[in-house]
Amino acid sequence: MDATSLERFGRRLRVAMIGGGLGSYIGETHRIALRCDGLWELVAGAFSRDYSVCQATGRRLLLDPERVYRDHRALVEGESRRADRVDAVIVATRPATHAEIIVAVLDAGFHVISEKPLTSTLEESVAVAAALARSGKRLMLTHCYSGYPMIRMAREMVERGDLGRITAVDTEFASGAYAGGTPEGAWRVGSAEAGDAGMLVDLGTHALQLATYVTGARVSEVSARLDRLAPEHEVYDNAFLDLGFEGGAVGRCWSTYQAAGAVHGLRIAVYGDRGSIAWDHERAEVLWWRPVDGPETLLTKAGPMATAGALAASRFTAGHPDGYGLAFANLYRDFAEALMEEAIGEDPAPFLARLPGVEDGIHTLEVIDGALRSHAAGHAPVPLPAGPGSRHSVGA
Ligand SMILES: NC(=O)c1ccc[n+]([C@@H]2O[C@H](COP(=O)([O-])OP(=O)(O)OC[C@H]3O[C@@H](n4cnc5c(N)ncnc54)[C@H](O)[C@@H]3O)[C@@H](O)[C@H]2O)c1
């Protein structure tokens, strides 16, 4: 049996976390995901703006108190001085802080694992891309839905031509998060922390990234209608986007906090001239396949149409759900394998090809920036710049 990347690399990758303190929304998800395959070791952190929460998080994780830092600057400085410094840093703070932290981490020579959105504005994401290029390091963006077996299968079905020529894409993140009222201190709907594009960079970004991840096509044109359905919200809390894709497909993307009764609400359907596929995050284990010349079929990760990527992303046999935690863990596993393979002189490309990275981050922000401009111009279509595809985009 061949030695694994971990055996050949000889140790687990050391990682620090910025943000993600006890009580945060996403911190624990990252910690669960990075433990799954035993390829990462969380050894340091600046977990919270509140130092007492930061320290409590460090104690809960049994970290060396010397490696529990007051802020990201102290972390970058402290880790840079250590012989056993971390290999990578997770950025799990709110979007408005991402750009400054990511640039500081890259400039200090660490790989980055960043929560989405890459940054809160397009200008900031361009600065991050420049820092990534000059660092020679790698950046993975945790667009976690790209880690689901059935999303990997959808992408490979498009790639191998099962759907024929792609004609239309229908994607939505229709959440009911604030439909029943807005809780006190909900930063996602305040413009101070979230900015005008708040809901779009929070939810819309996932739906847009799924569309480009599955189809491999960039959005070339957007027109948008943005509304505040709850009068107390400062951000647009509902967005209807009409999309044009490179290659000629058309599409639409609905994102909202106001879909009353919805639990999560992330869905995608892709149509081609030979058939269509449809996926719903709340039934993540299955993918509808509707060929023009055969019966509609509910595909699972087993069965004759299963693709190599779907099988590699499945940890359990069909009928045993993998779920959100393992979709997240797939990103951590692929990124660890890429970094280890590269460190031992092997080609990381097969692992990087599956991962969302800086181009996904920039491109979704290009679409969102275009949507804001379109809305301001009375829903006029806004052409978007051509650029590299969102594939193969992790890294310098
Ligand atoms: N991929 C997903 O499914 C998913 C789900 C939820 C949130 N997110 C993303 O995760 C990020 C964090 O969101 P959240 O909901 O966990 O936010 P949150 O407010 O619940 O938690 C943020 C944490 O970061 C800390 N923090 C903020 N600024 C800091 C700084 N400068 N230095 C150190 N710590 C700092 C806060 O004290 C807190 O512990 C956002 O980018 C969000 O979009 C992604």
Coordinates of C-alpha atoms and ligand atoms in Angstrom, one line a residue:
M1 CA 0.0 0.0 0.0
D2 CA 1.4 3.5 -1.0
A3 CA 2.5 5.8 1.8
T4 CA 0.0 8.7 2.4
S5 CA 0.9 12.4 2.0
L6 CA 0.9 12.5 5.8
E7 CA 3.4 9.7 6.2
R8 CA 5.7 11.2 3.6
F9 CA 5.4 14.7 5.0
G10 CA 6.1 13.3 8.4
R11 CA 3.9 15.5 10.6
R12 CA 0.5 17.1 10.9
L13 CA 0.2 20.6 9.5
R14 CA 0.2 23.2 12.3
V15 CA -2.6 25.8 12.0
A16 CA -3.8 28.9 13.9
M17 CA -7.2 30.4 14.0
I18 CA -8.1 34.1 14.0
G19 CA -11.8 34.7 15.1
G20 CA -14.0 31.6 15.8
G21 CA -13.9 32.1 19.5
L22 CA -16.3 30.2 21.8
G23 CA -19.9 31.3 21.0
S24 CA -19.1 32.3 17.4
Y25 CA -21.2 30.9 14.6
I26 CA -18.6 29.1 12.5
G27 CA -15.5 28.6 14.7
E28 CA -16.5 25.2 16.1
T29 CA -17.4 23.9 12.6
H30 CA -13.8 24.6 11.5
R31 CA -12.4 22.9 14.5
I32 CA -14.6 19.8 13.9
A33 CA -13.7 19.7 10.2
L34 CA -9.9 20.0 10.7
R35 CA -9.9 17.2 13.3
C36 CA -11.6 14.7 11.0
D37 CA -8.7 13.3 9.1
G38 CA -5.9 13.9 11.6
L39 CA -4.0 16.0 9.0
W40 CA -4.1 19.3 11.0
E41 CA -3.3 20.3 14.5
L42 CA -4.7 23.6 15.9
V43 CA -1.9 25.0 18.0
A44 CA -2.5 28.8 18.2
G45 CA -5.1 31.4 18.0
A46 CA -6.4 35.0 18.3
F47 CA -9.9 33.8 18.7
S48 CA -11.9 36.9 19.7
R49 CA -12.0 40.6 20.0
D50 CA -12.7 40.0 23.6
Y51 CA -9.4 38.7 25.2
S52 CA -11.2 36.9 28.0
V53 CA -13.2 34.9 25.3
C54 CA -9.9 34.3 23.5
Q55 CA -8.3 32.9 26.6
A56 CA -11.3 30.8 27.5
T57 CA -11.2 29.3 23.9
G58 CA -7.4 28.6 24.3
R59 CA -8.1 26.9 27.6
R60 CA -10.9 24.8 26.2
L61 CA -8.6 23.6 23.5
L62 CA -5.7 23.0 25.9
L63 CA -3.4 25.3 23.9
D64 CA -0.1 26.6 25.2
P65 CA -1.1 30.0 26.7
E66 CA 2.0 31.5 25.0
R67 CA 0.2 30.8 21.7
V68 CA -3.1 32.4 22.6
Y69 CA -2.7 35.9 21.3
R70 CA -4.5 39.2 21.9
D71 CA -5.0 40.0 18.2
H72 CA -3.9 39.0 14.7
R73 CA -0.8 41.2 14.7
A74 CA 0.5 39.6 17.9
L75 CA -0.2 36.2 16.4
V76 CA 1.6 36.8 13.1
E77 CA 4.6 38.3 15.0
G78 CA 4.7 35.6 17.7
E79 CA 4.4 32.7 15.2
S80 CA 6.9 34.2 12.8
R81 CA 9.5 34.0 15.6
R82 CA 9.0 30.3 16.4
A83 CA 10.9 27.4 15.0
D84 CA 7.7 25.3 15.2
R85 CA 5.6 28.1 13.7
V86 CA 2.2 27.3 12.1
D87 CA 2.0 26.4 8.4
A88 CA -1.4 28.1 7.9
V89 CA -3.8 30.5 9.5
I90 CA -7.6 30.2 9.4
V91 CA -9.5 33.6 9.1
A92 CA -12.9 33.2 10.7
T93 CA -13.7 36.8 11.6
R94 CA -16.5 38.9 10.1
P95 CA -16.1 39.9 6.5
A96 CA -15.1 43.6 7.0
T97 CA -11.9 42.5 8.8
H98 CA -10.8 39.8 6.3
A99 CA -8.7 41.9 3.9
E100 CA -6.5 43.4 6.6
I101 CA -6.0 40.1 8.4
I102 CA -5.4 38.0 5.2
V103 CA -2.8 40.4 3.8
A104 CA -0.9 40.5 7.2
V105 CA -0.9 36.7 7.3
L106 CA 0.2 36.3 3.7
D107 CA 2.9 39.0 4.1
A108 CA 4.3 37.0 7.1
G109 CA 4.6 33.9 4.9
F110 CA 1.7 31.7 6.1
H111 CA -0.9 29.9 3.9
V112 CA -4.5 31.1 4.5
I113 CA -7.8 29.3 5.0
S114 CA -10.4 32.1 4.8
E115 CA -14.0 32.1 5.5
K116 CA -16.2 33.5 2.7
P117 CA -16.6 36.1 1.5
L118 CA -13.0 36.6 0.6
T119 CA -13.4 40.3 1.6
S120 CA -16.4 42.6 1.9
T121 CA -15.6 44.6 -1.2
L122 CA -14.2 44.0 -4.7
E123 CA -11.3 46.5 -4.2
E124 CA -10.2 44.7 -1.0
S125 CA -10.2 41.3 -2.8
V126 CA -7.9 42.7 -5.5
A127 CA -5.5 43.7 -2.8
V128 CA -5.7 40.2 -1.3
A129 CA -4.9 38.7 -4.7
A130 CA -1.8 40.9 -5.0
A131 CA -0.6 39.8 -1.5
L132 CA -1.2 36.2 -2.5
A133 CA 0.8 36.5 -5.6
R134 CA 3.7 38.2 -3.9
S135 CA 3.7 35.7 -1.0
G136 CA 4.0 32.5 -3.1
K137 CA 1.6 30.9 -0.5
R138 CA -1.8 29.3 -1.0
L139 CA -5.3 30.4 -0.1
M140 CA -8.3 28.3 0.3
L141 CA -11.8 29.8 0.6
T142 CA -14.2 27.7 2.7
H143 CA -17.1 27.7 0.3
C144 CA -18.1 24.6 2.1
Y145 CA -20.8 23.4 -0.3
S146 CA -18.1 22.6 -2.8
G147 CA -17.1 19.8 -0.5
Y148 CA -20.4 17.8 -0.8
P149 CA -20.1 14.5 -2.8
M150 CA -23.2 15.3 -4.9
I151 CA -21.9 18.8 -5.8
R152 CA -18.6 17.3 -6.9
M153 CA -20.7 14.8 -8.9
A154 CA -22.8 17.6 -10.4
R155 CA -19.6 19.4 -11.5
E156 CA -18.1 16.3 -13.0
M157 CA -21.4 15.4 -14.9
V158 CA -21.3 18.9 -16.5
E159 CA -17.6 18.4 -17.3
R160 CA -18.0 15.0 -18.9
G161 CA -20.9 16.4 -21.0
D162 CA -23.8 14.5 -19.5
L163 CA -26.0 17.6 -19.7
G164 CA -24.8 18.6 -23.2
R165 CA -24.5 22.4 -23.9
I166 CA -25.4 24.3 -20.7
T167 CA -28.3 26.6 -21.4
A168 CA -29.6 27.8 -18.0
V169 CA -28.7 28.0 -14.3
D170 CA -31.1 28.6 -11.5
T171 CA -29.6 29.1 -8.0
E172 CA -31.0 30.4 -4.8
F173 CA -30.1 30.9 -1.1
A174 CA -33.6 31.7 0.2
S175 CA -33.1 31.8 3.9
G176 CA -35.8 32.6 6.4
A177 CA -33.2 33.8 9.0
Y178 CA -34.8 37.1 9.7
A179 CA -38.3 36.6 8.3
G180 CA -39.8 36.3 11.8
G181 CA -38.1 39.4 13.1
T182 CA -34.6 40.7 13.7
P183 CA -32.9 39.8 16.9
E184 CA -31.0 42.5 18.9
G185 CA -27.4 42.9 17.7
A186 CA -27.9 41.1 14.3
W187 CA -24.7 42.5 12.6
R188 CA -25.5 40.8 9.3
V189 CA -28.3 43.4 8.6
G190 CA -26.5 46.5 9.8
S191 CA -24.6 48.5 7.3
A192 CA -21.8 49.3 9.8
E193 CA -20.4 45.8 9.7
A194 CA -22.1 44.2 6.7
G195 CA -22.1 47.1 4.2
D196 CA -24.8 47.6 1.6
A197 CA -23.9 44.3 0.0
G198 CA -24.2 42.5 3.4
M199 CA -26.8 39.8 2.5
L200 CA -25.3 39.3 -1.0
V201 CA -21.8 38.7 0.4
D202 CA -23.2 36.5 3.2
L203 CA -25.7 34.3 1.3
G204 CA -25.7 35.3 -2.4
T205 CA -22.0 34.6 -2.5
H206 CA -22.6 30.9 -1.8
A207 CA -25.3 30.5 -4.5
L208 CA -23.1 32.3 -7.0
Q209 CA -20.0 30.3 -6.2
L210 CA -22.0 27.1 -6.5
A211 CA -23.2 28.2 -10.0
T212 CA -19.6 28.8 -11.2
Y213 CA -18.2 25.8 -9.4
V214 CA -20.7 23.4 -10.9
T215 CA -20.8 24.8 -14.5
G216 CA -17.1 26.0 -14.7
A217 CA -18.4 29.2 -16.4
R218 CA -17.9 32.7 -15.2
V219 CA -20.8 35.2 -15.0
S220 CA -20.4 37.7 -17.9
E221 CA -23.3 40.0 -17.2
V222 CA -25.6 40.8 -14.3
S223 CA -28.8 42.9 -13.7
A224 CA -30.3 43.2 -10.3
R225 CA -33.3 44.2 -8.3
L226 CA -32.3 44.8 -4.6
D227 CA -34.8 45.4 -1.8
R228 CA -35.1 45.9 1.9
L229 CA -38.2 43.7 2.7
A230 CA -37.9 44.4 6.5
P231 CA -38.0 48.1 7.1
E232 CA -35.6 47.9 10.1
H233 CA -32.8 46.3 7.9
E234 CA -30.0 48.7 6.7
V235 CA -28.7 46.2 4.2
Y236 CA -30.6 45.0 1.1
D237 CA -32.2 41.8 2.5
N238 CA -33.6 40.5 -0.8
A239 CA -31.9 40.3 -4.2
F240 CA -33.0 39.0 -7.6
L241 CA -30.1 38.7 -10.0
D242 CA -30.4 38.0 -13.8
L243 CA -27.2 36.5 -15.0
G244 CA -25.5 35.8 -18.3
F245 CA -22.7 33.3 -18.4
E246 CA -19.6 33.0 -20.6
G247 CA -20.4 30.4 -23.1
G248 CA -24.0 31.7 -23.6
A249 CA -26.0 30.2 -20.7
V250 CA -28.5 32.4 -18.9
G251 CA -29.3 32.3 -15.2
R252 CA -30.9 33.7 -12.1
C253 CA -29.9 33.9 -8.5
W254 CA -32.3 34.7 -5.6
S255 CA -30.8 35.4 -2.2
T256 CA -32.7 36.6 0.8
Y257 CA -33.0 36.6 4.6
Q258 CA -36.8 36.9 4.3
A259 CA -38.1 33.6 2.9
A260 CA -40.5 33.0 5.7
G261 CA -40.5 29.4 7.0
A262 CA -37.4 28.4 5.1
V263 CA -34.8 26.5 7.1
H264 CA -31.6 27.0 5.0
G265 CA -32.8 27.3 1.4
L266 CA -29.7 26.7 -0.7
R267 CA -30.5 25.1 -4.1
I268 CA -29.1 24.9 -7.6
A269 CA -30.4 23.5 -10.9
V270 CA -28.4 23.4 -14.1
Y271 CA -30.0 22.8 -17.5
G272 CA -28.4 21.6 -20.7
D273 CA -29.6 20.6 -24.1
R274 CA -29.4 16.9 -23.0
G275 CA -30.8 17.0 -19.5
S276 CA -30.7 18.8 -16.2
I277 CA -29.6 18.3 -12.6
A278 CA -31.0 19.7 -9.4
W279 CA -29.6 19.7 -5.8
D280 CA -31.1 21.0 -2.5
H281 CA -28.8 21.4 0.5
E282 CA -31.5 20.0 2.8
R283 CA -31.5 16.7 0.8
A284 CA -27.7 16.9 0.2
E285 CA -27.2 13.2 -0.3
V286 CA -29.1 13.0 -3.6
L287 CA -29.0 14.7 -7.0
W288 CA -31.9 14.8 -9.4
W289 CA -30.9 13.8 -13.0
R290 CA -33.5 14.5 -15.7
P291 CA -32.3 13.4 -19.1
V292 CA -34.3 14.5 -22.2
D293 CA -34.4 10.9 -23.4
G294 CA -34.9 8.9 -20.3
P295 CA -36.7 8.7 -16.9
E296 CA -35.9 11.1 -14.2
T297 CA -33.5 9.5 -11.6
L298 CA -32.5 10.3 -8.1
L299 CA -28.7 9.8 -8.1
T300 CA -26.8 8.8 -5.0
K301 CA -23.1 8.6 -4.3
A302 CA -23.3 4.9 -5.2
G303 CA -24.6 3.6 -8.6
P304 CA -23.4 3.6 -12.2
M305 CA -23.4 7.3 -12.7
A306 CA -21.2 8.1 -9.6
T307 CA -18.1 10.0 -10.5
A308 CA -14.6 9.6 -9.1
G309 CA -14.8 13.0 -7.3
A310 CA -18.1 12.1 -5.6
L311 CA -16.7 8.8 -4.4
A312 CA -13.5 10.4 -3.1
A313 CA -15.6 12.9 -1.2
S314 CA -17.9 10.2 0.4
R315 CA -16.6 8.9 3.7
F316 CA -19.5 6.4 4.2
T317 CA -21.3 4.1 2.0
A318 CA -24.5 5.2 0.2
G319 CA -27.4 5.4 2.6
H320 CA -25.2 6.8 5.4
P321 CA -25.3 10.6 5.2
D322 CA -22.0 12.5 5.1
G323 CA -23.4 15.9 5.8
Y324 CA -22.2 19.5 6.4
G325 CA -19.3 18.6 8.8
L326 CA -17.7 16.2 6.3
A327 CA -18.2 18.5 3.3
F328 CA -16.2 21.1 5.3
A329 CA -13.7 18.3 6.2
N330 CA -13.3 17.5 2.5
L331 CA -12.0 21.0 1.9
Y332 CA -9.5 20.7 4.9
R333 CA -8.4 17.3 3.6
D334 CA -7.8 18.4 0.0
F335 CA -6.0 21.5 1.1
A336 CA -3.8 19.6 3.6
E337 CA -3.0 17.0 0.8
A338 CA -2.1 19.8 -1.6
L339 CA 0.2 21.6 0.9
M340 CA 1.9 18.3 1.9
E341 CA 2.4 17.1 -1.6
E342 CA 3.8 20.4 -2.7
A343 CA 6.2 20.4 0.3
I344 CA 7.6 17.0 -0.6
G345 CA 8.1 18.1 -4.3
E346 CA 4.9 16.4 -5.7
D347 CA 2.3 18.1 -7.9
P348 CA -0.6 19.5 -5.7
A349 CA -2.7 20.3 -8.8
P350 CA -5.2 17.4 -8.5
F351 CA -6.1 18.5 -5.0
L352 CA -6.1 22.2 -5.8
A353 CA -8.4 21.7 -8.8
R354 CA -11.3 20.8 -6.5
L355 CA -10.9 23.7 -4.1
P356 CA -12.4 27.2 -4.0
G357 CA -9.8 29.9 -3.9
V358 CA -9.0 33.5 -4.6
E359 CA -10.6 33.6 -8.0
D360 CA -13.9 32.3 -6.7
G361 CA -13.7 35.0 -4.1
I362 CA -12.9 37.8 -6.5
H363 CA -15.4 36.6 -9.1
T364 CA -18.4 36.4 -6.7
L365 CA -17.5 40.0 -5.5
E366 CA -17.3 41.1 -9.2
V367 CA -20.9 39.8 -9.7
I368 CA -22.1 41.5 -6.4
D369 CA -20.4 44.7 -7.3
G370 CA -22.0 44.6 -10.7
A371 CA -25.4 43.9 -9.0
L372 CA -25.1 47.0 -6.9
R373 CA -24.2 49.1 -9.9
S374 CA -27.1 47.6 -11.9
H375 CA -29.6 48.3 -9.1
A376 CA -28.4 51.9 -8.9
A377 CA -28.8 52.2 -12.7
G378 CA -32.5 51.1 -12.6
H379 CA -31.7 47.3 -13.1
A380 CA -29.7 48.0 -16.2
P381 CA -27.5 45.0 -17.4
V382 CA -23.8 45.5 -16.3
P383 CA -21.1 43.6 -18.2
L384 CA -18.4 42.0 -16.1
P385 CA -14.7 41.6 -17.0
A386 CA -13.5 38.4 -18.6
G387 CA -10.9 36.7 -16.5
P388 CA -9.4 33.4 -15.5
G389 CA -12.0 30.6 -14.8
S390 CA -12.9 30.0 -11.2
R391 CA -11.2 26.6 -11.5
H392 CA -7.6 25.9 -10.6
S393 CA -7.6 29.1 -8.6
V394 CA -6.0 28.2 -5.3
G395 CA -2.7 29.7 -4.9
A396 CA -0.2 32.2 -6.1
Ligands
LIG1 N1 -19.1 28.7 5.3 C1 -20.2 28.8 6.0 O1 -21.1 28.0 5.9 C2 -20.4 29.9 7.0 C3 -21.4 30.0 7.9 C4 -21.4 31.0 8.9 C5 -20.5 32.1 8.8 N2 -19.6 32.0 7.8 C6 -18.6 33.1 7.7 O2 -17.7 33.0 8.8 C7 -17.2 34.3 9.2 C8 -17.5 34.6 10.6 O3 -18.9 34.6 10.8 P1 -19.6 34.2 12.2 O4 -21.0 34.1 11.9 O5 -18.9 33.0 12.8 O6 -19.3 35.5 13.0 P2 -19.4 35.7 14.6 O7 -19.6 37.1 14.9 O8 -20.3 34.7 15.2 O9 -17.9 35.3 15.1 C9 -16.8 36.1 14.8 C10 -15.7 35.8 15.8 O10 -14.5 36.4 15.4 C11 -14.0 37.2 16.4 N3 -13.3 38.4 15.9 C12 -13.8 39.4 15.2 N4 -12.9 40.3 14.8 C13 -11.7 39.8 15.3 C14 -10.3 40.2 15.1 N5 -10.0 41.3 14.5 N6 -9.4 39.4 15.7 C15 -9.7 38.2 16.4 N7 -11.0 37.8 16.5 C16 -12.0 38.5 15.9 C17 -15.2 37.6 17.2 O11 -14.9 38.0 18.6 C18 -16.0 36.2 17.2 O12 -15.4 35.3 18.1 C19 -17.9 35.3 8.2 O13 -17.0 35.6 7.1 C20 -19.1 34.5 7.7 O14 -19.5 34.9 6.4 C21 -19.5 31.0 6.9

